[in-house]
PDB file of C-alpha atoms in Angstrom:
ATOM      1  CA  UNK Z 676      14.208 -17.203 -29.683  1.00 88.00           C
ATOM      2  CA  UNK Z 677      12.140 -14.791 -27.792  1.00 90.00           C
ATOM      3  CA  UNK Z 678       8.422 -14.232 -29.562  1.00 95.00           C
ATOM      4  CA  UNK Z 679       6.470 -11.019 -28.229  1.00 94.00           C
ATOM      5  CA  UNK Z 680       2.751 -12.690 -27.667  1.00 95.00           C
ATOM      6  CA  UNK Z 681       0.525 -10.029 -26.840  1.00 95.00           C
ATOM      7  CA  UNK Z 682       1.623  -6.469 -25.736  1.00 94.00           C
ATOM      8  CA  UNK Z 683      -0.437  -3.948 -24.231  1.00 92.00           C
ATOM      9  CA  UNK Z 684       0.026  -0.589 -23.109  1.00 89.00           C
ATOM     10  CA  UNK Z 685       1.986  -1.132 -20.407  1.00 87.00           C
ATOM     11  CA  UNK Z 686       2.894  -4.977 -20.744  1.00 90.00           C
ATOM     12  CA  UNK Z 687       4.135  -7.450 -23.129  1.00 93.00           C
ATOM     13  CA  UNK Z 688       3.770 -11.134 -22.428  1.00 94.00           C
ATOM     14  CA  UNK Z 689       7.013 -12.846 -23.970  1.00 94.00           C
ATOM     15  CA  UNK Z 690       7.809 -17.095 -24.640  1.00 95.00           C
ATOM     16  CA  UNK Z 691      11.338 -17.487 -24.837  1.00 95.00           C
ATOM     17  CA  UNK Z 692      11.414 -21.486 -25.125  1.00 93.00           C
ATOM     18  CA  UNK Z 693       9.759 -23.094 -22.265  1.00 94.00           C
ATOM     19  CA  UNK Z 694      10.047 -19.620 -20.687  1.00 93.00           C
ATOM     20  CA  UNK Z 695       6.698 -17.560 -20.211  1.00 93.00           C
ATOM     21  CA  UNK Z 696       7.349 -14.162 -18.282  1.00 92.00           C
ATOM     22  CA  UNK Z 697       6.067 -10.494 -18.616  1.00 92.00           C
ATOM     23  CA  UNK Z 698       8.522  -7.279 -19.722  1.00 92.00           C
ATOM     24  CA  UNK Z 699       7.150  -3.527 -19.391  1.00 89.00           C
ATOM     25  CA  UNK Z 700       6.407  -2.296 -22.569  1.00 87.00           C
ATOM     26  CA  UNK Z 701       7.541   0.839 -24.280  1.00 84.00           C
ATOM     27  CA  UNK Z 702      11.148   0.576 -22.476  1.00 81.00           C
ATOM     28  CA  UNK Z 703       9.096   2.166 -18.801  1.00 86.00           C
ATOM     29  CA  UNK Z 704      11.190   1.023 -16.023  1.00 88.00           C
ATOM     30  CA  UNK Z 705      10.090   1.844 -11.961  1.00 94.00           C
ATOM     31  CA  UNK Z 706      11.643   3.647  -9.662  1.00 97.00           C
ATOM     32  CA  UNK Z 707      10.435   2.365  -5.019  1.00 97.00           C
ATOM     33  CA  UNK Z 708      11.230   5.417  -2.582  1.00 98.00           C
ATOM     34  CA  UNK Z 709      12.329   4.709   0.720  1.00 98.00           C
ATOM     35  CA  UNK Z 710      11.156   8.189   1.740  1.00 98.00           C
ATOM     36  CA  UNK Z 711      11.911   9.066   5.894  1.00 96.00           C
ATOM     37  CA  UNK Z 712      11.077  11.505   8.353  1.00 94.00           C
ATOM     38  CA  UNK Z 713      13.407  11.728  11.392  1.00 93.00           C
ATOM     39  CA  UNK Z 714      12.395   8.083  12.416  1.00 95.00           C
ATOM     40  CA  UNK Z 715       9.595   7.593  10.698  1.00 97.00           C
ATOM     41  CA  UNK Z 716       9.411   5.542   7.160  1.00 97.00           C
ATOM     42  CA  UNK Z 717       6.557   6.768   4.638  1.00 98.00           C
ATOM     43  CA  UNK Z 718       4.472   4.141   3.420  1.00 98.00           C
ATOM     44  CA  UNK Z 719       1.263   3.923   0.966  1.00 98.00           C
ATOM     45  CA  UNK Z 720      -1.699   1.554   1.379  1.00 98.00           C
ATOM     46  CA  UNK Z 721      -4.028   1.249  -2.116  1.00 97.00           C
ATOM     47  CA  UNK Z 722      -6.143  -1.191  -3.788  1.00 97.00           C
ATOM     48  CA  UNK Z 723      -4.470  -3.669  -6.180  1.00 96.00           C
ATOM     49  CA  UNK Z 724      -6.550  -5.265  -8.901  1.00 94.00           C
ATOM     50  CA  UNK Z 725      -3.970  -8.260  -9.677  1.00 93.00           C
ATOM     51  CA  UNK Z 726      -5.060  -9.009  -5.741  1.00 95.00           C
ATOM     52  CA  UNK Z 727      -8.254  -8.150  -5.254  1.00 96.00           C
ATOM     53  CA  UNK Z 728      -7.122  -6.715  -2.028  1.00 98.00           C
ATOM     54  CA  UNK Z 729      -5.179  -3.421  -0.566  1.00 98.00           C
ATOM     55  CA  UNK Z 730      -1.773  -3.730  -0.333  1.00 98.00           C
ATOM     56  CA  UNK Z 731       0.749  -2.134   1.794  1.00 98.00           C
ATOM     57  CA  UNK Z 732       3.731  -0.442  -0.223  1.00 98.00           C
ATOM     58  CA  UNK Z 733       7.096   1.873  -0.280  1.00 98.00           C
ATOM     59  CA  UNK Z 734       5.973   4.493  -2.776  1.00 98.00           C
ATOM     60  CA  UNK Z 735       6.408   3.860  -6.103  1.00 96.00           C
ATOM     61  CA  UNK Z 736       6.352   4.556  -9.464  1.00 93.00           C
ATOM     62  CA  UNK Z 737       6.595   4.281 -13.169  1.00 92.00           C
ATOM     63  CA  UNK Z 738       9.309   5.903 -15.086  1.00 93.00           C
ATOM     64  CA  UNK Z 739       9.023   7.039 -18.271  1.00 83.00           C
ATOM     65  CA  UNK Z 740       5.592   6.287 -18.566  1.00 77.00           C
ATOM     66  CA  UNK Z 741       4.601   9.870 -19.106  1.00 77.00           C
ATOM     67  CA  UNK Z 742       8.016  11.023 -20.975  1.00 78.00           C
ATOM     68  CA  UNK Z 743      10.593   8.881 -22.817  1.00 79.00           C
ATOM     69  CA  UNK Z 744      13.320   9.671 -21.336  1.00 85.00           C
ATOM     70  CA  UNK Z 745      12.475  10.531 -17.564  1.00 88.00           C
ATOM     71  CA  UNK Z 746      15.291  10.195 -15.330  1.00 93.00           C
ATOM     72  CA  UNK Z 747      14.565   8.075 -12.410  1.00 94.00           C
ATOM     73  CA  UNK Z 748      15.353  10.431  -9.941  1.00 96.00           C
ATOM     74  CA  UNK Z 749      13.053  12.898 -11.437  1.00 95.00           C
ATOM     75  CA  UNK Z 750      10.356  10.068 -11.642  1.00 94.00           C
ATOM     76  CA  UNK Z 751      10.841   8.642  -7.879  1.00 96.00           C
ATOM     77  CA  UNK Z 752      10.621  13.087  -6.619  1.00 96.00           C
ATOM     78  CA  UNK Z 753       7.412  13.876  -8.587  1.00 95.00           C
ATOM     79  CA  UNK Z 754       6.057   9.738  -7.722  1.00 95.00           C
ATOM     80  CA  UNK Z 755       6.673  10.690  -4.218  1.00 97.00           C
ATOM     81  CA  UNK Z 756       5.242  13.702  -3.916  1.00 96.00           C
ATOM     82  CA  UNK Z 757       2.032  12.472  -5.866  1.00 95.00           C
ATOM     83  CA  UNK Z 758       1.696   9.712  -3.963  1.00 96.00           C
ATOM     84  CA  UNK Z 759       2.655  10.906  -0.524  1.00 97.00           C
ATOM     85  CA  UNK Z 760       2.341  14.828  -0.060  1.00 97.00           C
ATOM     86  CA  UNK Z 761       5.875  14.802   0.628  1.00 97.00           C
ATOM     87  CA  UNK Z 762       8.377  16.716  -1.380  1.00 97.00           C
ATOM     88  CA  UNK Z 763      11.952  15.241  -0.687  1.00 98.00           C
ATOM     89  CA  UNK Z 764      15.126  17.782   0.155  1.00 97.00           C
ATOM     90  CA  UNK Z 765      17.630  15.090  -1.069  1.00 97.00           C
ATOM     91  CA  UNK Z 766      16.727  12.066  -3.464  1.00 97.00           C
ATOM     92  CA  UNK Z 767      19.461   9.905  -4.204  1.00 97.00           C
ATOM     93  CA  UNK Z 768      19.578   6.225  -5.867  1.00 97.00           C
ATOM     94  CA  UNK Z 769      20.173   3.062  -4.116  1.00 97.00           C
ATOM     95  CA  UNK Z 770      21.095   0.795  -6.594  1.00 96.00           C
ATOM     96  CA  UNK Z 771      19.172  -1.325  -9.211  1.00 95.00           C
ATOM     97  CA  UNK Z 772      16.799  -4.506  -8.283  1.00 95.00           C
ATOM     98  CA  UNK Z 773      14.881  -6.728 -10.142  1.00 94.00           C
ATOM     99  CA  UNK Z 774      11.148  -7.621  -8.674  1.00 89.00           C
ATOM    100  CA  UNK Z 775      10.889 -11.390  -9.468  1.00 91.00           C
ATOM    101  CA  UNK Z 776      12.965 -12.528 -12.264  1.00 90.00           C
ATOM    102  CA  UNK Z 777      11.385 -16.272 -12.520  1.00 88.00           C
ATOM    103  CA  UNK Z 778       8.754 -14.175 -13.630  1.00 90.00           C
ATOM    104  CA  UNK Z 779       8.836 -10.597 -15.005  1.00 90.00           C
ATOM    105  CA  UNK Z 780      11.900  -8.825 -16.407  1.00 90.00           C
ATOM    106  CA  UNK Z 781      10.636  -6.170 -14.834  1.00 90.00           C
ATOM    107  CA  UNK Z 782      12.958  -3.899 -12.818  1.00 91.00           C
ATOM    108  CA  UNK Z 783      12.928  -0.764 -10.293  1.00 95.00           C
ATOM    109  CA  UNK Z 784      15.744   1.764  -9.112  1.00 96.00           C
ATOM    110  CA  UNK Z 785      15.806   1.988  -5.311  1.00 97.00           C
ATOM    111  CA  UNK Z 786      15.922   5.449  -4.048  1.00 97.00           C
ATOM    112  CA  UNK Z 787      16.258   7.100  -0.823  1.00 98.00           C
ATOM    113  CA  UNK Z 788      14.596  10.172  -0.188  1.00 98.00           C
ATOM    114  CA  UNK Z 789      15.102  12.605   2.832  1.00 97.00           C
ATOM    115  CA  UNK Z 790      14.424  16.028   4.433  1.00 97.00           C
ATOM    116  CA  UNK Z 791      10.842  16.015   3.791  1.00 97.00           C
ATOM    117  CA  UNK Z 792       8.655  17.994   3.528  1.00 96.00           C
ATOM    118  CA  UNK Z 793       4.575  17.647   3.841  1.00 96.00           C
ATOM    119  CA  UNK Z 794       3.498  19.642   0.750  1.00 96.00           C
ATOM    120  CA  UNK Z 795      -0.453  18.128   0.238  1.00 94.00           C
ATOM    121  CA  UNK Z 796      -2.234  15.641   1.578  1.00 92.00           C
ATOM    122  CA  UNK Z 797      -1.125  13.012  -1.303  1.00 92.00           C
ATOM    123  CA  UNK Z 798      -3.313  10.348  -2.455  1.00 89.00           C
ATOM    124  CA  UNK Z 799      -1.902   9.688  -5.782  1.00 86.00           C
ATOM    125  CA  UNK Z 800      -4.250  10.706  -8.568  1.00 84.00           C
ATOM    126  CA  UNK Z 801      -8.116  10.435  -8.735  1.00 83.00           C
ATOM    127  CA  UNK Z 802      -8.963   6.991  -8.963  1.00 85.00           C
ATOM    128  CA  UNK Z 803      -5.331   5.191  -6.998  1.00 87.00           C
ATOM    129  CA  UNK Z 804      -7.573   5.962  -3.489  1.00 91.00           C
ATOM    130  CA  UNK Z 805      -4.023   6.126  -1.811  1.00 96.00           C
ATOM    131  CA  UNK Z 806      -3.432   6.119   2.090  1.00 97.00           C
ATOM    132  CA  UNK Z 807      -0.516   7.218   3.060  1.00 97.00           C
ATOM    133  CA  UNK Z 808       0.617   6.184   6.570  1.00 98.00           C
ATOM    134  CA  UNK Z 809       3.895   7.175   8.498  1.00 97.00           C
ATOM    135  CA  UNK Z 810       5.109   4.785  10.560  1.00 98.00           C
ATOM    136  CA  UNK Z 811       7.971   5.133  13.554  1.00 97.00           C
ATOM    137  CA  UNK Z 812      10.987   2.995  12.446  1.00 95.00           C
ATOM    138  CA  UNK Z 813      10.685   0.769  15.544  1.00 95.00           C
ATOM    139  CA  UNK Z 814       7.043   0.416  15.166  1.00 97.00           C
ATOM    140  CA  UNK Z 815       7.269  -1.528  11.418  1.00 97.00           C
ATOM    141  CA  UNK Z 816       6.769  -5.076  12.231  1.00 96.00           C
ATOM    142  CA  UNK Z 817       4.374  -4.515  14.473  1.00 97.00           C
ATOM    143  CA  UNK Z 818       2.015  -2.013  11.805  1.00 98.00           C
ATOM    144  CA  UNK Z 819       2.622  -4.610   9.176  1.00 97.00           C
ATOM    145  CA  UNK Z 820       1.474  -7.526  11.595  1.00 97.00           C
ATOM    146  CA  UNK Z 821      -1.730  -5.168  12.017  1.00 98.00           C
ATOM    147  CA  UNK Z 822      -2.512  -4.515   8.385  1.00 98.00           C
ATOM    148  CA  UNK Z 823      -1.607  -8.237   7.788  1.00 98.00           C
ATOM    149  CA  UNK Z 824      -4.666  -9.307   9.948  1.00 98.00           C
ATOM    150  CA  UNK Z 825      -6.683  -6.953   8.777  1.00 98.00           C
ATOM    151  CA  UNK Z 826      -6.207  -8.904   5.287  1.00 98.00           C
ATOM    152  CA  UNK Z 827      -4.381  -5.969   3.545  1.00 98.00           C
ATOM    153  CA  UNK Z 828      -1.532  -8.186   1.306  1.00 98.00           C
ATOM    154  CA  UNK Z 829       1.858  -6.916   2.246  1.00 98.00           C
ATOM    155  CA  UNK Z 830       4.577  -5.871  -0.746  1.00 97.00           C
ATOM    156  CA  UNK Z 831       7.682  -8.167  -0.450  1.00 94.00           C
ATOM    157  CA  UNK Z 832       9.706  -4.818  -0.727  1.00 95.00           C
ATOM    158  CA  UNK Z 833       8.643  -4.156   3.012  1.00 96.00           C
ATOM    159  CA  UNK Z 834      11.395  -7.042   3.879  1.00 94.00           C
ATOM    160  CA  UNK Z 835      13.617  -4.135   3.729  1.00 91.00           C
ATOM    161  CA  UNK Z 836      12.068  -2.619   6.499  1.00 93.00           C
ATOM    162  CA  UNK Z 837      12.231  -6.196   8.803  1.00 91.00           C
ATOM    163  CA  UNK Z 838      15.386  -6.997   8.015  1.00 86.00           C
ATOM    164  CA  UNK Z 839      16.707  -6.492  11.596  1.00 80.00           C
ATOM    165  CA  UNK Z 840      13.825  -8.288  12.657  1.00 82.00           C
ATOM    166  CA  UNK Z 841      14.359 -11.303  10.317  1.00 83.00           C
ATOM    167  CA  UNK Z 842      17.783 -11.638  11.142  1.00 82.00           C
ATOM    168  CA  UNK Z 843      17.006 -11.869  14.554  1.00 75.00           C
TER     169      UNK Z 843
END
C-alpha cells in the first residue's frame, strides 16, 4: 500500500513496499517542445540545482502548475515562448512519455512545434538565467559534444536528437 511521506509544493516522495520513488504533486504533469526552424532545432541551456551544473535541454515545462486544468498544448505554446522567444504557428502533441519510471512517476507530453516565430529574446523568467541556442539539425552531435566538454550535463531527452547518429 502506497504511503505519501513528505509532499511539497511541487513533489511528493511516496514508499509503496520496497518501492521509494517521487510523483508531482497537485496532479501538474510536463509538457518537452521539440520546437524547429527550417533546419534548425531550438534548444535551452540553464542552471539545474539537483546538478549543480547547467544543463542542456528541449524546452520544457510544467503544466498545470499555474492553472488546474491547463491543457498541454496551451502549456508547451506559452512554455515555449517564455522560455525561447519563439511563438509557434502549429503546436501539435507527440505522444505521452514517462522520464524514468524506476524512479519518478513523473510524466511529460511530447510536442512538436513549428512555423516559428522570434517574438523576444526569451530567457524564461527572472531568476531561470535561460540561454537559448539554435542549433542546425546536422550540427547536434557535434554542439552537444562541445557543451559536454565544457562540463554542461546533457538532458537524456537530447537522444532524440542523435538518434540517427546512435543507430549508426
Amino acid at each position: 500500500m502506497a504511503e505519501t511521506v513528505w509532499q511539497g509544493n511541487y513533489l511528493t516522495m511516496i514508499v509503496d513496499g520496497r518501492w521509494e520513488y517521487v510523483a508531482r504533486a497537485r496532479g501538474i504533469g510536463a509538457a518537452v517542445i521539440v520546437a524547429t526552424e527550417g533546419d534548425a532545432v531550438i534548444l535551452v541551456e540553464q542552471f539545474r540545482v539537483p546538478l549543480g551544473r547547467r544543463c542542456l535541454e528541449l524546452p520544457a515545462g510544467l503544466v498545470g502548475d499555474e492553472a488546474a486544468g491547463e491543457p498541454a498544448l496551451a502549456a508547451a505554446a506559452r512554455e515555449l515562448e517564455e522560455e525561447t522567444g519563439y511563438r509557434a504557428g502549429r503546436i501539435e502533441s507527440l505522444g505521452h512519455f514517462h522520464s524514468s519510471p524506476g524512479m519518478v512517476s513523473e510524466s511529460y507530453e511530447l510536442v512538436r512545434a513549428t512555423d516559428l516565430v522570434r517574438v523576444s529574446d526569451g530567457g524564461g523568467t527572472a531568476d531561470e538565467g535561460i540561454t537559448v541556442h539554435r542549433v542546425p539539425l546536422a550540427e547536434v552531435p557535434a554542439f552537444i559534444a562541445a557543451k559536454r566538454a565544457e562540463g554542461v550535463a546533457i538532458d537524456g531527452k537530447l537522444l532524440l536528437l542523435l538518434g540517427r547518429v546512435l543507430l549508426g
